[in-house]
Coordinates of C-alpha atoms and ligand atoms in Angstrom, one line a residue:
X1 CA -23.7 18.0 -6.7
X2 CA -22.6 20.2 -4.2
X3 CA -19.3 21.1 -2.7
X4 CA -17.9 19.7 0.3
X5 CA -17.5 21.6 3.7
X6 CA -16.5 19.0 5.3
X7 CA -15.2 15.4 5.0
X8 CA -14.4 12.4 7.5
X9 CA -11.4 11.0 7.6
X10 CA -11.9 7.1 8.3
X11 CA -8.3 6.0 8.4
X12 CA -5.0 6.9 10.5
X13 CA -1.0 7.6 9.7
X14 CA 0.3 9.2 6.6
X15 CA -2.7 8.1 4.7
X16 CA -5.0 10.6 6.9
X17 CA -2.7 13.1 6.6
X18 CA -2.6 12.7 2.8
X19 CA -6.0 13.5 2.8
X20 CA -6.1 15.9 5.2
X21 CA -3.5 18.3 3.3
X22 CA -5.3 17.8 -0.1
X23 CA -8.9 18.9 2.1
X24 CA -6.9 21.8 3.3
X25 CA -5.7 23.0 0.0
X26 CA -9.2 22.9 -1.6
X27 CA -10.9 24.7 1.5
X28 CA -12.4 21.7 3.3
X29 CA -12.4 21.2 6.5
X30 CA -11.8 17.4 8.2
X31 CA -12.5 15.2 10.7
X32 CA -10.3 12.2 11.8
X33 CA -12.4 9.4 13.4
X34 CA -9.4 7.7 15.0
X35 CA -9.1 5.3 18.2
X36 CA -7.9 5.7 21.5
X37 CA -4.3 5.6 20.8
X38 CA -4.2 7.7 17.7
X39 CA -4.0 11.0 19.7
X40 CA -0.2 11.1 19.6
X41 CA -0.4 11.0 15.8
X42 CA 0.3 13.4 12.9
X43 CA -3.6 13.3 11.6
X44 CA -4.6 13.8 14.6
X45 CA -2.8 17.6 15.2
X46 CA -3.8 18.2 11.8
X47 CA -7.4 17.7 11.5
X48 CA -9.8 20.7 12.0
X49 CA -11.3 18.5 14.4
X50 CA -11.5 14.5 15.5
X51 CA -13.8 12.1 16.9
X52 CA -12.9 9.2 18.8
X53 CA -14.2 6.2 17.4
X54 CA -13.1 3.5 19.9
X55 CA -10.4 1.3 21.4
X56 CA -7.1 0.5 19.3
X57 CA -8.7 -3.1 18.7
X58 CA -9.3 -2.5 15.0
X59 CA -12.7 -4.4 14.8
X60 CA -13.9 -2.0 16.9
X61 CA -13.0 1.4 15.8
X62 CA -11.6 1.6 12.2
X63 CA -13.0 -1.1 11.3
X64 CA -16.6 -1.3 13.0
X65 CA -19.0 0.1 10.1
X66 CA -21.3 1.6 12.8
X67 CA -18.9 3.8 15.0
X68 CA -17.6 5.5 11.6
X69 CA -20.8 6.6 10.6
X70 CA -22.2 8.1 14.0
X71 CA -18.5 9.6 14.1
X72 CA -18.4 11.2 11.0
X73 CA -22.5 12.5 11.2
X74 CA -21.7 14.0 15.0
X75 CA -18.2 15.6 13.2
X76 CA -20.6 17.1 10.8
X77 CA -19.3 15.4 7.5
X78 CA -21.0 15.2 4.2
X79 CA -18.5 12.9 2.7
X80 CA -16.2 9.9 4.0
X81 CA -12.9 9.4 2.8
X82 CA -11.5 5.7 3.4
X83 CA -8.2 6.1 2.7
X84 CA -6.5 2.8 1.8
X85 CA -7.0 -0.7 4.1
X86 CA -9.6 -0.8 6.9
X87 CA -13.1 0.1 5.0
X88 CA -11.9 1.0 2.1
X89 CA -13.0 -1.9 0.1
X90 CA -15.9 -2.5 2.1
X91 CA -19.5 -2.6 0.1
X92 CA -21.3 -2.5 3.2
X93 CA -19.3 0.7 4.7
X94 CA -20.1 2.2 1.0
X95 CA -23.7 1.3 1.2
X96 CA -24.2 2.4 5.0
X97 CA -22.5 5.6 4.0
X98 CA -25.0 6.5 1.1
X99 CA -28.0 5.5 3.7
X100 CA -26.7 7.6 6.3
X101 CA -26.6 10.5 3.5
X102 CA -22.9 10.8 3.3
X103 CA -21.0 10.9 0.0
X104 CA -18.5 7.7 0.3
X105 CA -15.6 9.0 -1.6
X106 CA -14.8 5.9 -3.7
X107 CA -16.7 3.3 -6.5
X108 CA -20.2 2.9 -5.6
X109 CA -21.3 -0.3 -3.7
X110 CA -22.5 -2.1 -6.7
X111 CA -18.8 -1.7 -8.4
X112 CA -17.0 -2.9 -4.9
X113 CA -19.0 -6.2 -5.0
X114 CA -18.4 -6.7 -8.9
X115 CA -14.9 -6.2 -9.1
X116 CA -13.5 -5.7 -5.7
X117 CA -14.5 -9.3 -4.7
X118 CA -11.6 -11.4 -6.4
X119 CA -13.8 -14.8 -7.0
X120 CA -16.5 -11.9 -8.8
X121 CA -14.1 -10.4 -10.5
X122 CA -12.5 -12.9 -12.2
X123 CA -16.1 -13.9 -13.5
X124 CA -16.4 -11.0 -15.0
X125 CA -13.1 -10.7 -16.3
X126 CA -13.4 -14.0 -18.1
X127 CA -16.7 -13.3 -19.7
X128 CA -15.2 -10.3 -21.2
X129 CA -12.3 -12.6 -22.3
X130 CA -9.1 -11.1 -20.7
X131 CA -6.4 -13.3 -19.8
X132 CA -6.8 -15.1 -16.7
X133 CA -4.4 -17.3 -14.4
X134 CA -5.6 -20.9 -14.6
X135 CA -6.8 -21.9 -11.7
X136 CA -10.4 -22.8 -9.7
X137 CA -12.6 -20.6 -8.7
X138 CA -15.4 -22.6 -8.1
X139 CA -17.9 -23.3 -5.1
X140 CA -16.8 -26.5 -3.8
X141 CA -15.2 -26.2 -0.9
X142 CA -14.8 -29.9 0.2
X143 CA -11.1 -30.7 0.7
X144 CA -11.3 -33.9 -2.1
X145 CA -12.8 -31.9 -4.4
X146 CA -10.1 -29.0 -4.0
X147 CA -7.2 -31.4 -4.1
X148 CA -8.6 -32.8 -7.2
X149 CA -8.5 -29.0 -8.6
X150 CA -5.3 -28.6 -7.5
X151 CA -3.8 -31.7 -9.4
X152 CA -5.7 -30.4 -12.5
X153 CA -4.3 -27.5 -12.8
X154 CA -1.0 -28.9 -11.8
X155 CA 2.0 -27.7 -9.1
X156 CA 2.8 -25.4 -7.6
X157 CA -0.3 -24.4 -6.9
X158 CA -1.6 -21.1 -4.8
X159 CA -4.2 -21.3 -2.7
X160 CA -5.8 -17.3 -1.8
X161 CA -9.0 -16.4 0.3
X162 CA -11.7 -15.1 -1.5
X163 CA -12.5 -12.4 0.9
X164 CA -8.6 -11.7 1.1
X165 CA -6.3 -8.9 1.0
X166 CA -2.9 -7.4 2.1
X167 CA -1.1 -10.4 0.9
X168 CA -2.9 -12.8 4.0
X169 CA -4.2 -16.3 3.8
X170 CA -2.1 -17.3 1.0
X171 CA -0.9 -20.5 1.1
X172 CA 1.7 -22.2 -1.7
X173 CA 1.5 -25.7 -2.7
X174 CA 4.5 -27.2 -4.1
X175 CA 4.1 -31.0 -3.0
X176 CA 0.5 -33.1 -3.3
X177 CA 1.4 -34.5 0.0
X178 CA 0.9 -31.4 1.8
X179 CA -1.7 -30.2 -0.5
X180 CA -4.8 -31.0 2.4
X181 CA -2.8 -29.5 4.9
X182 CA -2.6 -26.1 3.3
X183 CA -6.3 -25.8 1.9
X184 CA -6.9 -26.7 5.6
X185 CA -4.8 -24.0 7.4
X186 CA -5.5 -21.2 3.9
X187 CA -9.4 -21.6 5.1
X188 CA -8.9 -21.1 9.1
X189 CA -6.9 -18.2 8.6
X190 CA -9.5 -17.1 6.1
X191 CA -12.6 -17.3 8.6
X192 CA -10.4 -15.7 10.9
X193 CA -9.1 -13.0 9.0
X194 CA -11.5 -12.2 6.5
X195 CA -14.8 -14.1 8.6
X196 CA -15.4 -16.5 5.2
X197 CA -13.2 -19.9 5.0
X198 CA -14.0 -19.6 1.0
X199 CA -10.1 -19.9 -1.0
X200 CA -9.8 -20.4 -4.4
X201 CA -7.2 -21.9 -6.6
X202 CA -4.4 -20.5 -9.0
X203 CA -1.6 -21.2 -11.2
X204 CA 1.6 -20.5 -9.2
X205 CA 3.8 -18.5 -11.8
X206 CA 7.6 -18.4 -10.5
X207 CA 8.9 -15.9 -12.6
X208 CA 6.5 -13.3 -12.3
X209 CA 6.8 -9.4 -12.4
X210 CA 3.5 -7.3 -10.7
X211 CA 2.6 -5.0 -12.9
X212 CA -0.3 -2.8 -12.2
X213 CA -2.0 0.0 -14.0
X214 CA -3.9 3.4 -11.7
X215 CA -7.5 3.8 -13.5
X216 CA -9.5 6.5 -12.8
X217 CA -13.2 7.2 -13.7
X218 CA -14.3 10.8 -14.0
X219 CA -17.9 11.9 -13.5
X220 CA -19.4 11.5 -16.2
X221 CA -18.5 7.6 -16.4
X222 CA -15.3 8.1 -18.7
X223 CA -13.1 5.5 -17.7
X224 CA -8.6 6.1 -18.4
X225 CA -5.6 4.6 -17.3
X226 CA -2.3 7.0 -15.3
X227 CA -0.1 4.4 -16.6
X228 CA 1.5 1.7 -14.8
X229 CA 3.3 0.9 -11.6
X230 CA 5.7 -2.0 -11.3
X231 CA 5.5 -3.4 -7.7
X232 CA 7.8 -6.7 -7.7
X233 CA 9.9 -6.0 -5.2
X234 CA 7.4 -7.6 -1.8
X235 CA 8.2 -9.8 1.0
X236 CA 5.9 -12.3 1.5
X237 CA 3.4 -11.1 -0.9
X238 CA 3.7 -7.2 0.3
X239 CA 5.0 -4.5 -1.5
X240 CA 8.1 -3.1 0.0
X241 CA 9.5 -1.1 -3.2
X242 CA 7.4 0.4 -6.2
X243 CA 7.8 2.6 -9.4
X244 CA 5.9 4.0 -12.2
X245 CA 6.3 3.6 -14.4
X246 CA 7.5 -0.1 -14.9
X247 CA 10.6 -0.5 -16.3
X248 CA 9.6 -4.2 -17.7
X249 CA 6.8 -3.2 -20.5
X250 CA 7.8 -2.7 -24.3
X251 CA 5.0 -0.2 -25.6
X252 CA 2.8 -3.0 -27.2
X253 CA 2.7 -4.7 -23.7
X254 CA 1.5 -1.3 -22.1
X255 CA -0.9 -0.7 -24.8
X256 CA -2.5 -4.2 -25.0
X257 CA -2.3 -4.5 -20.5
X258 CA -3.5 -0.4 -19.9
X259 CA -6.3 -1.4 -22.8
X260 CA -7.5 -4.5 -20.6
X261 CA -7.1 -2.4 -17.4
X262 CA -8.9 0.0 -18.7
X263 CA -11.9 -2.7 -20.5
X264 CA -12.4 -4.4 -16.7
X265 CA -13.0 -1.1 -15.3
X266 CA -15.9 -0.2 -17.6
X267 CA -17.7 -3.3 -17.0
X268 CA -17.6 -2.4 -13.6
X269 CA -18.8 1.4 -14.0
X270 CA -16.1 2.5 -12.7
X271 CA -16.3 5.7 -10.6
X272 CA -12.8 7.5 -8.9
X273 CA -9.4 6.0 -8.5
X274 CA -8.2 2.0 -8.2
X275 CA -5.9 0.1 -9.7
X276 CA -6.3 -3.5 -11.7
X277 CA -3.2 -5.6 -11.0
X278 CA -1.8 -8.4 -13.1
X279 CA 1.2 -10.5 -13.2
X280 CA 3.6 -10.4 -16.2
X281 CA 5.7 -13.7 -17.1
X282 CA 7.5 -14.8 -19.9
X283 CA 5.6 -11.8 -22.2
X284 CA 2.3 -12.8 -21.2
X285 CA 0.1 -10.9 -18.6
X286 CA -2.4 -12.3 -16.5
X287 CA -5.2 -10.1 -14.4
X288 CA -4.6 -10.9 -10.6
X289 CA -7.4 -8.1 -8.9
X290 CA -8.9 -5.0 -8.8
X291 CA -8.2 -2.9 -5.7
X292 CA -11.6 -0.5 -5.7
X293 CA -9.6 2.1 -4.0
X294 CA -6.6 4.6 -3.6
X295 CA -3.7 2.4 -3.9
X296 CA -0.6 3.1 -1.3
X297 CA 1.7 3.6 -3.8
X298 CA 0.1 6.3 -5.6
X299 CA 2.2 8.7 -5.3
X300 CA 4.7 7.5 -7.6
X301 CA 2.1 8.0 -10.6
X302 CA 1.0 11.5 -9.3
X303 CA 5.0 12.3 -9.6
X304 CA 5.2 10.8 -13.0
X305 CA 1.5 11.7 -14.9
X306 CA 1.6 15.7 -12.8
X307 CA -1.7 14.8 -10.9
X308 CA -3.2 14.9 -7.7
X309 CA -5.0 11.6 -7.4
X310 CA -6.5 12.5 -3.7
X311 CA -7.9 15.7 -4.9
X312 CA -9.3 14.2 -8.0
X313 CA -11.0 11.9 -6.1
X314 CA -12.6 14.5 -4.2
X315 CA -13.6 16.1 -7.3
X316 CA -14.8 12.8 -8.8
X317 CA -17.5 12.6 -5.8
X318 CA -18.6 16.7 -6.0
X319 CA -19.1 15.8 -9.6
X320 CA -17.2 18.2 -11.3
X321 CA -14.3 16.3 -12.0
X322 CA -14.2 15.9 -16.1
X323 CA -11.5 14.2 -18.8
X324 CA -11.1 16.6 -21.4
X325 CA -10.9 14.7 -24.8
X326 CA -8.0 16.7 -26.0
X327 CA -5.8 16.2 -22.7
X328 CA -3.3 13.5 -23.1
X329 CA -1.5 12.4 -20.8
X330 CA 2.2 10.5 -20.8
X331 CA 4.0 9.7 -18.1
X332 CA 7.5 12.3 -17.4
X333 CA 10.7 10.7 -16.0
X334 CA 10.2 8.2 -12.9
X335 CA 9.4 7.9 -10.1
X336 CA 10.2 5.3 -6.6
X337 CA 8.9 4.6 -3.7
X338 CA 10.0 3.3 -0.7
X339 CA 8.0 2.0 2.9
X340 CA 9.6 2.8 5.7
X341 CA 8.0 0.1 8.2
X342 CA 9.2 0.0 12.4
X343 CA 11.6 -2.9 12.1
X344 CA 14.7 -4.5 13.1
X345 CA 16.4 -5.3 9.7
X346 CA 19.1 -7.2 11.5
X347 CA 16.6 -9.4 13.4
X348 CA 14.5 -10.2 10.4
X349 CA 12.5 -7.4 10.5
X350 CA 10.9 -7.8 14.0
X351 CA 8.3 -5.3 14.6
X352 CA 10.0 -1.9 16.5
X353 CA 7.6 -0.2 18.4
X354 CA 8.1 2.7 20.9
X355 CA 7.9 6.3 21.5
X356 CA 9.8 8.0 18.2
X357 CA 12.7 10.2 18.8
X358 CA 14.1 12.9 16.5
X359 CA 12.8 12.4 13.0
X360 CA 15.1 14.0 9.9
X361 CA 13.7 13.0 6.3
X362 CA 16.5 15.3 3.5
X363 CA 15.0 18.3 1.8
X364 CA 15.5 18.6 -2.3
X365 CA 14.6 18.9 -5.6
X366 CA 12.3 15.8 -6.8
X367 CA 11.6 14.3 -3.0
X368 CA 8.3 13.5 -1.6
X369 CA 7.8 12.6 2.3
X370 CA 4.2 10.9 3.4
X371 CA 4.3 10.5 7.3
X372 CA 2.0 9.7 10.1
X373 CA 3.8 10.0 13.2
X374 CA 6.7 12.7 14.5
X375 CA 9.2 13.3 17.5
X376 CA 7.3 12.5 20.4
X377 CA 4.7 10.1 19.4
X378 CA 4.3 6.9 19.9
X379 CA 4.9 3.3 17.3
X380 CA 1.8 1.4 18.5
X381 CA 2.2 -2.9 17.8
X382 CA -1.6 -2.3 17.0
X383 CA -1.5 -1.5 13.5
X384 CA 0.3 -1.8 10.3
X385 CA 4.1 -0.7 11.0
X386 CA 4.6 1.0 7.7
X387 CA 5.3 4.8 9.2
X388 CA 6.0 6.8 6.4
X389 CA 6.7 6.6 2.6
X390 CA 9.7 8.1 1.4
X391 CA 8.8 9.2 -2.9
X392 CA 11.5 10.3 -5.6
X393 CA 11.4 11.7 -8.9
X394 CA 14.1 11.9 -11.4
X395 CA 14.6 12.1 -15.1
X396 CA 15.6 8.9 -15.9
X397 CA 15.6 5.3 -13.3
X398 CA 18.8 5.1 -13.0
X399 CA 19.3 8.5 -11.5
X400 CA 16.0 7.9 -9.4
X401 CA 17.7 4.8 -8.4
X402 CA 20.8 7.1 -7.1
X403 CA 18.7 10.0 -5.6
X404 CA 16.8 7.4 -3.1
X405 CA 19.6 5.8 -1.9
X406 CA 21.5 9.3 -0.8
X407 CA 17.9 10.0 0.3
X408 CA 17.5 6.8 2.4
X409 CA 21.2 7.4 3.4
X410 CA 20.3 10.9 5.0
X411 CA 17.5 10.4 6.4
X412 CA 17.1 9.9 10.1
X413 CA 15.3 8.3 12.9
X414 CA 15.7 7.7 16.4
X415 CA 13.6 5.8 18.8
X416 CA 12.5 2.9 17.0
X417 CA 14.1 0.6 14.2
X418 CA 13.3 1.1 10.5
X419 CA 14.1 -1.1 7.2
X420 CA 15.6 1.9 5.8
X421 CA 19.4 -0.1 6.0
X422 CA 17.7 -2.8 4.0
X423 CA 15.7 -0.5 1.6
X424 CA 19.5 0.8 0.5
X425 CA 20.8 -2.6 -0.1
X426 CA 17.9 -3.8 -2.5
X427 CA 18.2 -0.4 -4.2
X428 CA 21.9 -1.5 -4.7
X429 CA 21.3 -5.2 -5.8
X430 CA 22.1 -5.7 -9.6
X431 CA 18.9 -7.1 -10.5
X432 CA 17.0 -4.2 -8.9
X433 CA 19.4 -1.7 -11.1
X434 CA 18.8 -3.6 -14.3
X435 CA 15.2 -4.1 -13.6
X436 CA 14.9 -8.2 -13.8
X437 CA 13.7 -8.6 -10.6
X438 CA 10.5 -10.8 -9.9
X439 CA 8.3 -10.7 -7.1
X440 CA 10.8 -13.6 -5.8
X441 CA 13.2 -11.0 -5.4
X442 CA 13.7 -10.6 -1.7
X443 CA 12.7 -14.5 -0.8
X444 CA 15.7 -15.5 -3.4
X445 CA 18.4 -12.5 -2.8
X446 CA 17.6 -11.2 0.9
X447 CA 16.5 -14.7 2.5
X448 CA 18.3 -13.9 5.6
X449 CA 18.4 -10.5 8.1
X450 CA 21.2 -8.3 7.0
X451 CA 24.5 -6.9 9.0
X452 CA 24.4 -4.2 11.4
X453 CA 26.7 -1.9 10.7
X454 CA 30.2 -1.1 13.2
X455 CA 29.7 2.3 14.2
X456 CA 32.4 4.9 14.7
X457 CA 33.3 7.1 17.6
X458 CA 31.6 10.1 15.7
X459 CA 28.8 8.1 14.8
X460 CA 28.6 6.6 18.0
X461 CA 28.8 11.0 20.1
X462 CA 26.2 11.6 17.5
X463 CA 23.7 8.8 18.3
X464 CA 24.2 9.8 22.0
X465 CA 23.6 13.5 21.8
X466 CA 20.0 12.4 19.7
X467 CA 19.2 9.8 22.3
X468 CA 19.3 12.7 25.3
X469 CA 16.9 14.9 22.7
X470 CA 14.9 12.4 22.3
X471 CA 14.8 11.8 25.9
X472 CA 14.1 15.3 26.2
X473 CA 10.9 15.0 24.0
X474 CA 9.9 11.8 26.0
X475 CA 9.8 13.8 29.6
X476 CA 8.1 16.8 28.0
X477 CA 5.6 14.3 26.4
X478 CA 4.8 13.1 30.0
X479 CA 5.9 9.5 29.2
X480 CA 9.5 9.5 31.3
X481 CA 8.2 5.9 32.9
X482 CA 8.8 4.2 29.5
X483 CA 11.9 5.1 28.6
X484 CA 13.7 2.6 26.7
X485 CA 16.9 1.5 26.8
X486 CA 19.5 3.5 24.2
X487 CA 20.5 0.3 23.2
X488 CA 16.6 -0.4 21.7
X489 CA 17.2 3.3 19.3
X490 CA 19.0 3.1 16.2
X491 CA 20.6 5.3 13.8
X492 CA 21.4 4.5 10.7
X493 CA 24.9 5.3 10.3
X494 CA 26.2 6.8 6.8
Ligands
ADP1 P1 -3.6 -9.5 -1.9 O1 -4.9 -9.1 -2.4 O2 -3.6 -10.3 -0.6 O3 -2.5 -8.5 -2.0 P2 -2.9 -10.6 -4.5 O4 -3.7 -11.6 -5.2 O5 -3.0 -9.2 -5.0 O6 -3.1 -10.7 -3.0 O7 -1.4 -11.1 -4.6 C1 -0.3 -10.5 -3.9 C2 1.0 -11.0 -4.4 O8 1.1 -12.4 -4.2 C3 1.3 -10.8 -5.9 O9 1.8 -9.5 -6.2 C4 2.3 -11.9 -6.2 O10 3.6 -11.5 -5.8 C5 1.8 -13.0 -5.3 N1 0.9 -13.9 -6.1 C6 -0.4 -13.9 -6.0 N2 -0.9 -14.8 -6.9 C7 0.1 -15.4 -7.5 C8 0.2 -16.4 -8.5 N3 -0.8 -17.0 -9.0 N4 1.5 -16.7 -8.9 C9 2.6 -16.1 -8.4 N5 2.5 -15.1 -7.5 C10 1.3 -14.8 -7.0

């Protein structure tokens, strides 16, 4: 296969600009299809050129099949990249790539639909005898017949779209009584979410840790694992906090859970990067999906295994990307993650949107900084608010631990509101340190919005002379009509 020239970027924030720095490295050039209100965005300065796709409405621009494919063929693209979210999981987008004679960089079609599709996937996964969560999976749909199911398998039960994703549609059943109610309102939100009202059943497991392990499949059809990724730390069912590698599996875990990662994969051909999840409780690990795709957190095993997973999977899709036998790879040190999302920690984490001021993310030895958006641009409520991804690396967890909270702790940014005040308390919470925590973490320890903090006069001078920068950046941006008030921007404080 030949080499790229040039490769479409169908995707927006940091994720884009991942892609777009590992394009620039090997030579490519890149084209960002983005919507309307992506132009005061990071990617979108970055790209060597961009194609508007269409209104900020998702469903028609990042997510409309069509409008990616004309944008990326009038950009002049041979290949797609999907990033993570929107299309990225998307069989159709895969297959209407390959049609249109563009390379989709990712699993072919045929492996999306077979392991990508969680009802699918589980099929397979059982026929190939890996440990499953009990549950029902099954094509009745009937409310009678799905109660039934849920008192066999006995409560708490969770109920989960089949078509789902990004921790939506789930609903938890704890009491029978309500048990109609919730299959009821889990299959509306479906339809409307996901446009299929099919859910299935599982097992809830209280205790549980998510573990998950980054497979990769090279060109020739060899299929490895980059280790592991514990992800427990989420807030209703999203990932807030996650590390590589976990600090939960003893060695014949890892070995028996990478093995079974690494099994699913191959009965899926698998081609490029994803990630099989599972949960761990009480010693024993159960699959929970495939994500056919680069996962968010991947950085955190690039820091860890030394690779570039982005570039790899460009590689992957040239052709030219081999495993040589005698390589072996083990994970060095550790690695965190944390998301920085537009939020007001001490109102619950209420979306904060706006125009953002003056940005500051710590320079050093071992820190990583993904971001999508910069002084002057703008916090849309369209989209996901996760704006940037802050990434450590140190020798051993405990000093990874340390380094991301001074890293949090210097770290600025005006304008809008960000979780970073909250990120620093989980990071201090004694079952984060030791490493016990389950994905009932935050629900159990950080139920309710935390403190703001009393600034000082210093603090408060400080804050004041940023806020007339930023105001600066807002006039010269053209946007003086929507200033917002000074008491909307937040600093952190120290
Ligand atoms: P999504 O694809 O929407 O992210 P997943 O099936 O991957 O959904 O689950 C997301 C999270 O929800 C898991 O990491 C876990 O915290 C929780 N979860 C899902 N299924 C179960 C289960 N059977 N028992 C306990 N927790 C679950």
């Amino acid at each position: 296969m030949k080499k790229f020239k040039r490769i479409a970027i169908a995707n927006r924030g940091e994720v884009a600009v991942r892609i777009i720095r590992a394009c620039e490295e090997m030579g490519i050039e890149t084209v960002l299809l983005h919507s309307e209100v992506d132009i005061k965005s990071r990617a979108y300065r970055l790209a060597t050129k961009t194609i508007c796709i269409g209104p900020a409405e998702t469903a028609k621009s990042y997510l409309n099949i069509q409008a990616n494919i004309e944008g990326a063929l009038a950009g002049g693209a041979e290949a797609v990249h999907p990033g993570f979210g929107f299309l990225s999981e998307n069989a159709e987008f895969a297959e209407a790539c390959e049609n249109a004679g563009l390379v989709f960089i990712g699993p072919s079609a045929k492996t999306i639909r077979l392991l990508g599709d969680k009802v699918h996937c589980k099929e397979l996964a059982k026929r190939a005898g890996l440990p499953l969560i009990p549950g029902y999976e099954g094509e009745a749909q009937d409310l009678s017949s799905l109660v039934a199911e849920v008192e066999a398998i006995g409560l708490p039960v969770i109920v989960k779209a089949a078509a789902g994703g990004g921790g939506r549609g789930m609903k938890l059943i704890r009491d029978l009584k309500e048990a109609r109610n919730l299959i009821e309102s889990a299959q509306r939100e479906a339809l409307s979410a996901f446009g299929s009202p099919k859910v299935f059943l599982e097992k809830y497991l209280e205790r549980a840790k998510h573990i998950e392990f980054q497979i990769f499949g090279d060109s020739t059809g060899q299929v490895k694992h980059f280790y592991d990724r514990e992800c427990s730390v989420q807030r209703r069912h999203q990932k807030i906090i996650e590390e590589a590698t976990s600090p939960s599996l003893t060695e014949e875990l890892r070995r028996r859970m990478g093995e079974a990662a690494i099994a699913i994969a191959q009965l899926g051909n698998y081609r490029g990067a994803g990630t099989v999840e599972f949960l761990l409780q009480d010693g024993d690990f159960y699959l929970l999906e495939v994500n056919t795709r680069l996962q968010v957190e991947h950085p955190v095993t690039e820091l860890v295994m030394g690779v570039d997973l982005v570039k790899a999977q460009i590689l992957t899709a040239q052709g030219e990307y081999v495993f040589r036998s005698q390589q072996v790879r083990i994970p060095q040190g550790h690695s965190i993650e944390c998301r920085i999302y537009a939020e007001n920690p001490y109102l619950g984490g209420v979306p904060s949107t706006g125009l953002l001021g003056k940005v500051f993310w710590p320079e050093g030895p071992g820190r990583r900084y993904e971001f999508g958006f910069e002084e002057g641009d703008e916090i849309t409520p369209f989209y996901d608010p996760m704006i940037a991804k802050v990434i450590v690396w140190d020798e051993t967890r405990q000093r990874t631990i340390q380094k991301m909270i001074r890293v949090l702790k210097d770290s600025l940014v005006f304008g809008v509101h960000t979780n970073i005040p909250y990120l620093i308390e989980i990071l201090g919470h004694p079952q984060f340190v030791n490493g016990t925590m389950t994905t009932r973490f935050i629900e159990t320890n950080f139920a309710e919005p935390i403190i703001a903090p009393i600034l000082s006069e210093i603090d408060k001078e400080i804050i004041k002379k940023a806020i007339q920068q930023s105001h600066g950046a807002r006039l010269a941006s053209g946007r003086s009509s929507e200033a917002t008030s000074p008491w909307q921007t937040y600093w952190r404080g120290v």
